[in-house]
Amino acid sequence: MTYTVLPPDEMIEDGVITLPLSKSISTRALVLDALSGIYHSPDDPGVARCDDTRVIIDALEKVRNAPAGSPVTVDLGASGAAIRFLTALFAVTPGTDVVLTGCERLCERPMKPLVDGLRQCGAMIEYKGAEGFAPLHVKGVGLPGGDITIDSTLSSQFISALLMVAPAMTTGLRLHLEGEPVSLPYIIMTVEMMRQRGVEVEREPLLITVPSSSYVPFVQPAEGDWSAAAFWFEVCALSAGWITITNLSEASLQGDRAAAEYFGCLGVTLSTEDVDEGVQLCPSPEVYGRLDLDLSDNPDLAPALAVTCCLIGVPFKFTGLQTLSSKECDRLAAICEEMDKVGRIVEKIRDFGLEWDGRTHPVGSVPEFSSHGDHRIAMALAPVAVFVPGIKIEGAECVSKSYPDYWKALESIGFRIIDGDGDMAAENNSADGEVE
């Protein structure tokens, strides 16, 4: 689906946004609760409504109800979190017999470090296609666990997956991290959620020890998604508008709360004054002349930050982005390609960064952007309409992966979103807003 995006006719003075619940917290909670024998439905008010949670809930139900004696095949779509977390969960669940697969892009995303780690713990996992990638055939058995090493430079999801199932292992797990961990806040989030459920995890810089134990039930507090909040910081920075986010907490487990600090360098301040609940994003004249960041802990913030810098004229250099080439698309290449359409010459720094030195070139037409099938690319591009009214975004429906109501939310603060047939998107995007 292609959407045309037009900016608000007037200044955004009282925009109010309620974010989706945290996807990263919800996906972990679904797995941790399943290990406690607790299962959720798609309409559970404490679970984020998005593609990633939907496929996990559906997979758990399908495997639980599968007849004994033959493997059940589960299609996980584009969800990297789902295939990594469920591979570990099903591997440690005796009697499970499941083939995990997904879309073409998902089957190109790396799985080898996780599979190797689980095999070292005693897991029975086979590749159904290319070595190191899905589809995977997982047979659940009781795992002894032990002392293993994993490359921690590729994805924090591998580490989180192993940690969450470690208490179910006979001897627990001593997990040695090889290399500087990427997206460390997500590992810390996993550890804290395990502790909330009664497991005494010991974390050192490059060693995490989990005893054999059992989880106790825990009602996870609902949190708005800080990764999704980044796109509203972007809207504020580009429009100089005032936006209240009703369910965002500064005291959050989520590492992407760093968005407040980073966008503070780009003309956005976060305030809790005169706000009953949540926070208010306020425009500020304080804008850095250049922004250099190591985003190793927060790579998902890169699309929103890069687009913002390009449009307000702030040269930047972002490093620590080596994980972005294996997301829903190669985000580094996608950002360079799409920013070229607005005349900004952004360059990749090998496979780990992005840089823009301020160079531009003329543009002769209104951009027709590609989402590259990536929710974060689509959401980062939409606010460009503030500068270039009438931009088009192809593949706009991909936001359902993390933020199904994103287009409706933009319309609620004055943007106009028109689908390919010329209709207002709010009247026709039920598939986007009701994916659960």
CSV table of C-alpha atoms in Angstrom, one decimal, residues 11-360:
chain,number,residue,atom,x,y,z
A,11,MET,CA,1.1,24.5,14.0
A,12,ILE,CA,0.8,21.4,16.3
A,13,GLU,CA,0.0,23.0,19.7
A,14,ASP,CA,-1.8,20.4,21.6
A,15,GLY,CA,-1.1,17.0,20.0
A,16,VAL,CA,-1.9,14.0,22.2
A,17,ILE,CA,-0.4,10.6,21.5
A,18,THR,CA,-0.9,7.3,23.3
A,19,LEU,CA,1.9,4.9,22.4
A,20,PRO,CA,1.6,1.2,21.8
A,21,LEU,CA,2.9,-0.8,24.7
A,22,SER,CA,6.6,-1.7,24.6
A,23,LYS,CA,7.2,-4.5,22.0
A,24,SER,CA,10.4,-5.5,23.6
A,25,ILE,CA,8.9,-5.9,27.0
A,26,SER,CA,5.8,-7.7,25.7
A,27,THR,CA,7.7,-10.3,23.6
A,28,ARG,CA,9.9,-11.2,26.6
A,29,ALA,CA,6.9,-11.3,29.0
A,30,LEU,CA,5.1,-13.7,26.7
A,31,VAL,CA,8.1,-16.1,26.8
A,32,LEU,CA,8.7,-15.8,30.5
A,33,ASP,CA,5.1,-16.3,31.3
A,34,ALA,CA,4.9,-19.4,29.1
A,35,LEU,CA,7.8,-20.8,31.1
A,36,SER,CA,5.5,-20.3,34.1
A,37,GLY,CA,2.6,-22.0,32.4
A,38,ILE,CA,0.8,-18.7,31.7
A,39,TYR,CA,-0.5,-18.0,28.2
A,40,HIS,CA,-2.0,-14.8,26.8
A,41,SER,CA,-4.6,-14.0,24.2
A,42,PRO,CA,-4.1,-11.3,21.5
A,43,ASP,CA,-6.6,-9.0,23.2
A,44,ASP,CA,-4.9,-9.1,26.6
A,45,PRO,CA,-4.7,-5.4,27.6
A,46,GLY,CA,-1.2,-5.9,29.1
A,47,VAL,CA,0.4,-7.1,25.8
A,48,ALA,CA,1.5,-4.8,22.9
A,49,ARG,CA,-0.7,-5.1,19.9
A,50,CYS,CA,1.6,-5.7,17.0
A,51,ASP,CA,2.8,-8.4,14.6
A,52,ASP,CA,5.6,-9.6,16.8
A,53,THR,CA,3.4,-10.4,19.8
A,54,ARG,CA,0.7,-11.8,17.6
A,55,VAL,CA,2.9,-14.4,15.9
A,56,ILE,CA,4.3,-15.4,19.3
A,57,ILE,CA,0.9,-15.9,20.8
A,58,ASP,CA,-0.3,-17.8,17.7
A,59,ALA,CA,2.8,-20.0,17.7
A,60,LEU,CA,2.4,-20.9,21.4
A,61,GLU,CA,-1.2,-21.8,20.9
A,62,LYS,CA,-0.6,-23.8,17.7
A,63,VAL,CA,2.3,-25.9,19.3
A,64,ARG,CA,0.3,-26.5,22.5
A,65,ASN,CA,-2.6,-27.8,20.6
A,66,ALA,CA,-0.6,-29.8,18.0
A,67,PRO,CA,-1.3,-33.6,17.8
A,68,ALA,CA,1.5,-35.7,19.1
A,69,GLY,CA,3.7,-37.6,16.6
A,70,SER,CA,4.4,-35.2,13.8
A,71,PRO,CA,6.1,-31.7,13.7
A,72,VAL,CA,3.9,-28.7,13.4
A,73,THR,CA,5.1,-25.8,11.1
A,74,VAL,CA,4.8,-22.3,12.4
A,75,ASP,CA,5.2,-19.2,10.1
A,76,LEU,CA,6.6,-16.3,12.1
A,77,GLY,CA,6.4,-13.7,9.3
A,78,ALA,CA,9.2,-11.1,9.6
A,79,SER,CA,9.7,-11.3,13.4
A,80,GLY,CA,13.3,-11.8,14.4
A,81,ALA,CA,12.5,-11.6,18.1
A,82,ALA,CA,9.8,-14.3,17.7
A,83,ILE,CA,12.0,-16.9,15.9
A,84,ARG,CA,15.0,-16.3,18.3
A,85,PHE,CA,13.0,-16.4,21.5
A,86,LEU,CA,10.7,-19.3,20.4
A,87,THR,CA,13.7,-21.4,19.2
A,88,ALA,CA,15.0,-21.3,22.7
A,89,LEU,CA,11.6,-21.8,24.4
A,90,PHE,CA,10.6,-24.8,22.3
A,91,ALA,CA,14.1,-26.3,22.6
A,92,VAL,CA,13.8,-26.5,26.4
A,93,THR,CA,10.2,-27.7,26.3
A,94,PRO,CA,10.1,-31.5,26.4
A,95,GLY,CA,7.9,-33.1,23.8
A,96,THR,CA,7.8,-30.1,21.4
A,97,ASP,CA,8.3,-30.9,17.7
A,98,VAL,CA,8.1,-27.8,15.6
A,99,VAL,CA,9.5,-26.3,12.4
A,100,LEU,CA,10.0,-22.5,12.7
A,101,THR,CA,10.0,-20.5,9.5
A,102,GLY,CA,9.0,-17.1,8.1
A,103,CYS,CA,9.2,-14.7,5.2
A,104,GLU,CA,12.2,-14.7,2.9
A,105,ARG,CA,13.9,-11.9,4.8
A,106,LEU,CA,13.5,-13.7,8.1
A,107,CYS,CA,15.2,-16.8,6.6
A,108,GLU,CA,18.1,-14.6,5.7
A,109,ARG,CA,18.7,-13.3,9.3
A,110,PRO,CA,21.4,-15.0,11.3
A,111,MET,CA,20.6,-17.8,13.8
A,112,LYS,CA,23.8,-19.7,14.1
A,113,PRO,CA,25.1,-18.2,17.4
A,114,LEU,CA,21.9,-19.0,19.1
A,115,VAL,CA,21.6,-22.5,17.6
A,116,ASP,CA,25.2,-23.3,18.5
A,117,GLY,CA,24.7,-22.1,22.1
A,118,LEU,CA,21.5,-24.1,22.5
A,119,ARG,CA,23.2,-27.2,21.0
A,120,GLN,CA,26.0,-26.8,23.6
A,121,CYS,CA,23.3,-27.0,26.2
A,122,GLY,CA,22.0,-30.2,24.8
A,123,ALA,CA,19.3,-28.9,22.4
A,124,MET,CA,18.1,-30.9,19.3
A,125,ILE,CA,17.9,-28.4,16.5
A,126,GLU,CA,18.4,-29.0,12.7
A,127,TYR,CA,18.6,-26.6,9.8
A,128,LYS,CA,16.0,-27.4,7.1
A,129,GLY,CA,17.8,-25.2,4.6
A,130,ALA,CA,21.0,-23.2,4.6
A,131,GLU,CA,23.3,-23.7,7.5
A,132,GLY,CA,22.9,-20.9,10.1
A,133,PHE,CA,19.5,-19.8,9.0
A,134,ALA,CA,15.8,-20.7,9.3
A,135,PRO,CA,13.8,-22.8,8.7
A,136,LEU,CA,14.7,-24.7,11.9
A,137,HIS,CA,13.4,-28.1,13.1
A,138,VAL,CA,13.3,-28.0,16.9
A,139,LYS,CA,12.6,-31.0,19.1
A,140,GLY,CA,12.1,-30.1,22.7
A,141,VAL,CA,14.1,-32.0,25.4
A,142,GLY,CA,15.2,-31.4,28.9
A,143,LEU,CA,18.5,-29.5,28.6
A,144,PRO,CA,21.3,-30.0,31.0
A,145,GLY,CA,22.7,-26.5,30.4
A,146,GLY,CA,26.3,-25.7,31.5
A,147,ASP,CA,29.1,-23.3,30.7
A,148,ILE,CA,29.0,-21.8,27.2
A,149,THR,CA,30.4,-18.9,25.1
A,150,ILE,CA,28.5,-16.8,22.6
A,151,ASP,CA,29.5,-14.1,20.2
A,152,SER,CA,27.8,-11.1,21.7
A,153,THR,CA,28.6,-8.6,18.9
A,154,LEU,CA,25.8,-9.8,16.5
A,155,SER,CA,22.5,-9.6,18.3
A,156,SER,CA,21.3,-9.1,21.9
A,157,GLN,CA,18.3,-11.3,21.1
A,158,PHE,CA,20.6,-14.4,21.0
A,159,ILE,CA,21.7,-13.7,24.6
A,160,SER,CA,18.2,-12.8,25.8
A,161,ALA,CA,16.8,-16.0,24.3
A,162,LEU,CA,19.4,-18.2,26.1
A,163,LEU,CA,19.0,-16.3,29.4
A,164,MET,CA,15.2,-16.6,29.5
A,165,VAL,CA,15.2,-20.4,29.2
A,166,ALA,CA,18.3,-20.9,31.4
A,167,PRO,CA,16.3,-21.5,34.7
A,168,ALA,CA,14.7,-24.6,33.0
A,169,MET,CA,18.1,-26.2,32.4
A,170,THR,CA,19.1,-28.9,34.9
A,171,THR,CA,22.4,-27.2,36.0
A,172,GLY,CA,21.5,-23.6,35.0
A,173,LEU,CA,23.7,-21.6,32.7
A,174,ARG,CA,27.0,-19.7,32.8
A,175,LEU,CA,27.0,-17.6,29.7
A,176,HIS,CA,30.3,-16.0,28.6
A,177,LEU,CA,30.0,-13.1,26.3
A,178,GLU,CA,32.6,-12.9,23.6
A,179,GLY,CA,33.2,-9.3,22.4
A,180,GLU,CA,31.5,-6.1,23.3
A,181,PRO,CA,27.8,-6.7,23.6
A,182,VAL,CA,25.5,-4.8,21.2
A,183,SER,CA,22.2,-3.4,22.4
A,184,LEU,CA,23.3,-4.0,26.0
A,185,PRO,CA,20.1,-2.3,27.5
A,186,TYR,CA,18.0,-5.1,26.0
A,187,ILE,CA,20.1,-7.7,27.8
A,188,ILE,CA,19.8,-5.7,31.0
A,189,MET,CA,16.0,-5.5,30.4
A,190,THR,CA,15.8,-9.3,30.1
A,191,VAL,CA,17.8,-9.8,33.3
A,192,GLU,CA,15.6,-7.4,35.2
A,193,MET,CA,12.4,-9.1,34.0
A,194,MET,CA,13.8,-12.5,35.1
A,195,ARG,CA,14.6,-11.0,38.5
A,196,GLN,CA,11.1,-9.7,38.8
A,197,ARG,CA,9.9,-13.3,38.4
A,198,GLY,CA,12.1,-14.6,41.2
A,199,VAL,CA,15.3,-15.8,39.4
A,200,GLU,CA,18.5,-14.6,40.9
A,201,VAL,CA,20.6,-13.7,37.9
A,202,GLU,CA,24.3,-12.6,38.4
A,203,ARG,CA,25.6,-10.3,35.8
A,204,GLU,CA,29.2,-9.3,35.3
A,205,PRO,CA,30.5,-7.4,32.3
A,206,LEU,CA,31.2,-10.5,30.2
A,207,LEU,CA,29.6,-13.3,32.2
A,208,ILE,CA,26.0,-13.9,33.2
A,209,THR,CA,25.1,-16.8,35.6
A,210,VAL,CA,21.6,-18.2,35.9
A,211,PRO,CA,20.8,-20.9,38.4
A,212,SER,CA,18.4,-23.8,37.7
A,213,SER,CA,15.2,-22.4,39.1
A,214,SER,CA,11.5,-21.7,38.5
A,215,TYR,CA,9.8,-18.5,37.6
A,216,VAL,CA,7.0,-17.1,39.8
A,217,PRO,CA,4.0,-15.4,38.3
A,218,PHE,CA,4.4,-11.6,37.9
A,219,VAL,CA,2.1,-9.0,36.4
A,220,GLN,CA,4.2,-6.9,34.1
A,221,PRO,CA,3.6,-3.2,34.4
A,222,ALA,CA,2.5,-1.6,31.1
A,223,GLU,CA,4.9,0.8,29.5
A,224,GLY,CA,4.6,2.9,26.4
A,225,ASP,CA,7.2,1.9,23.8
A,226,TRP,CA,10.3,4.3,23.8
A,227,SER,CA,11.4,3.0,20.4
A,228,ALA,CA,8.1,4.2,19.0
A,229,ALA,CA,8.4,7.4,20.9
A,230,ALA,CA,11.4,8.4,18.9
A,231,PHE,CA,9.2,9.1,15.9
A,232,TRP,CA,7.2,11.6,17.9
A,233,PHE,CA,10.4,13.3,19.0
A,234,GLU,CA,11.2,13.5,15.3
A,235,VAL,CA,7.8,15.1,14.5
A,236,CYS,CA,8.4,17.6,17.3
A,237,ALA,CA,11.9,18.5,16.0
A,238,LEU,CA,10.8,18.9,12.4
A,239,SER,CA,7.5,20.8,13.1
A,240,ALA,CA,8.4,22.7,16.2
A,241,GLY,CA,5.1,21.4,17.5
A,242,TRP,CA,4.0,20.5,21.1
A,243,ILE,CA,3.1,16.9,21.7
A,244,THR,CA,1.9,15.2,24.9
A,245,ILE,CA,2.6,11.5,25.2
A,246,THR,CA,0.2,10.0,27.7
A,247,ASN,CA,2.0,6.7,28.6
A,248,LEU,CA,5.7,7.4,28.5
A,249,SER,CA,7.8,6.9,31.6
A,250,GLU,CA,11.3,8.3,32.2
A,251,ALA,CA,11.8,5.5,34.8
A,252,SER,CA,11.7,2.7,32.3
A,253,LEU,CA,13.4,-0.6,31.7
A,254,GLN,CA,13.8,0.4,28.0
A,255,GLY,CA,17.2,1.5,26.8
A,256,ASP,CA,15.7,3.6,24.1
A,257,ARG,CA,14.7,6.1,26.7
A,258,ALA,CA,18.0,7.6,25.6
A,259,ALA,CA,15.9,9.2,22.8
A,260,ALA,CA,15.2,12.0,25.2
A,261,GLU,CA,18.9,12.8,25.5
A,262,TYR,CA,19.7,12.5,21.9
A,263,PHE,CA,16.8,14.6,20.6
A,264,GLY,CA,17.6,17.1,23.3
A,265,CYS,CA,20.5,17.9,21.0
A,266,LEU,CA,18.1,18.5,18.1
A,267,GLY,CA,15.7,21.0,19.5
A,268,VAL,CA,13.3,18.8,21.6
A,269,THR,CA,13.0,19.1,25.4
A,270,LEU,CA,11.0,16.6,27.5
A,271,SER,CA,8.9,18.1,30.3
A,272,THR,CA,6.5,16.7,32.9
A,273,GLU,CA,5.3,20.0,34.1
A,274,ASP,CA,1.6,20.8,33.6
A,275,VAL,CA,1.1,17.2,32.4
A,276,ASP,CA,-1.2,15.0,34.5
A,277,GLU,CA,0.2,11.8,33.0
A,278,GLY,CA,3.1,11.0,30.7
A,279,VAL,CA,5.4,13.7,29.3
A,280,GLN,CA,5.3,16.6,26.9
A,281,LEU,CA,7.7,17.1,24.0
A,282,CYS,CA,8.4,20.8,23.5
A,283,PRO,CA,10.4,22.6,20.8
A,284,SER,CA,13.6,24.3,21.7
A,285,PRO,CA,16.0,26.6,19.9
A,286,GLU,CA,18.9,24.7,21.3
A,287,VAL,CA,20.2,22.7,18.4
A,288,TYR,CA,23.7,21.2,18.1
A,289,GLY,CA,25.8,22.2,15.1
A,290,ARG,CA,26.9,18.6,14.7
A,291,LEU,CA,25.9,15.2,16.3
A,292,ASP,CA,28.4,12.4,16.8
A,293,LEU,CA,27.0,9.3,18.6
A,294,ASP,CA,27.9,5.8,19.3
A,295,LEU,CA,24.5,4.0,19.0
A,296,SER,CA,25.7,0.6,20.0
A,297,ASP,CA,23.2,0.5,22.8
A,298,ASN,CA,20.3,2.1,20.8
A,299,PRO,CA,20.6,1.2,17.1
A,300,ASP,CA,16.8,1.3,16.6
A,301,LEU,CA,17.0,5.1,17.1
A,302,ALA,CA,19.2,5.6,14.1
A,303,PRO,CA,16.5,6.0,11.4
A,304,ALA,CA,14.6,8.8,13.3
A,305,LEU,CA,17.8,10.6,14.3
A,306,ALA,CA,19.4,10.4,10.8
A,307,VAL,CA,16.3,11.8,9.0
A,308,THR,CA,15.9,14.5,11.6
A,309,CYS,CA,19.5,15.6,11.3
A,310,CYS,CA,19.3,15.6,7.5
A,311,LEU,CA,16.2,17.8,7.4
A,312,ILE,CA,17.2,20.4,10.0
A,313,GLY,CA,20.8,20.6,8.7
A,314,VAL,CA,22.8,19.0,11.4
A,315,PRO,CA,25.8,17.0,10.1
A,316,PHE,CA,26.3,13.7,12.0
A,317,LYS,CA,28.3,10.6,12.4
A,318,PHE,CA,26.6,7.5,14.0
A,319,THR,CA,28.6,4.4,14.8
A,320,GLY,CA,27.8,1.1,16.5
A,321,LEU,CA,25.2,0.3,13.9
A,322,GLN,CA,26.6,-3.1,12.7
A,323,THR,CA,23.3,-4.9,13.6
A,324,LEU,CA,21.2,-2.7,11.2
A,325,SER,CA,22.3,-4.5,8.1
A,326,SER,CA,20.4,-7.6,9.1
A,327,LYS,CA,17.1,-6.2,10.3
A,328,GLU,CA,13.9,-6.2,8.2
A,329,CYS,CA,16.1,-4.6,5.6
A,330,ASP,CA,19.6,-3.3,5.4
A,331,ARG,CA,18.7,-0.1,7.3
A,332,LEU,CA,22.1,1.6,6.6
A,333,ALA,CA,21.7,1.2,2.9
A,334,ALA,CA,18.0,2.2,3.1
A,335,ILE,CA,18.6,5.4,4.9
A,336,CYS,CA,21.3,6.4,2.4
A,337,GLU,CA,19.0,5.6,-0.5
A,338,GLU,CA,16.0,7.4,0.8
A,339,MET,CA,17.8,10.5,2.0
A,340,ASP,CA,19.3,10.9,-1.5
A,341,LYS,CA,15.7,11.5,-2.6
A,342,VAL,CA,15.6,14.7,-0.5
A,343,GLY,CA,19.0,15.8,-1.7
A,344,ARG,CA,21.1,14.6,1.3
A,345,ILE,CA,24.2,12.6,0.5
A,346,VAL,CA,24.5,10.2,3.5
A,347,GLU,CA,27.2,7.6,3.4
A,348,LYS,CA,27.8,4.3,5.0
A,349,ILE,CA,30.8,3.9,7.2
A,350,ARG,CA,31.7,0.4,6.1
A,351,ASP,CA,29.2,-1.9,7.8
A,352,PHE,CA,28.9,-0.2,11.2
A,353,GLY,CA,27.9,3.5,10.7
A,354,LEU,CA,26.3,6.4,8.9
A,355,GLU,CA,27.7,9.8,8.2
A,356,TRP,CA,26.5,13.1,6.7
A,357,ASP,CA,28.8,16.0,6.3
A,358,GLY,CA,26.2,18.4,5.1
A,359,ARG,CA,26.5,17.8,1.4
A,360,THR,CA,23.4,18.2,-0.7
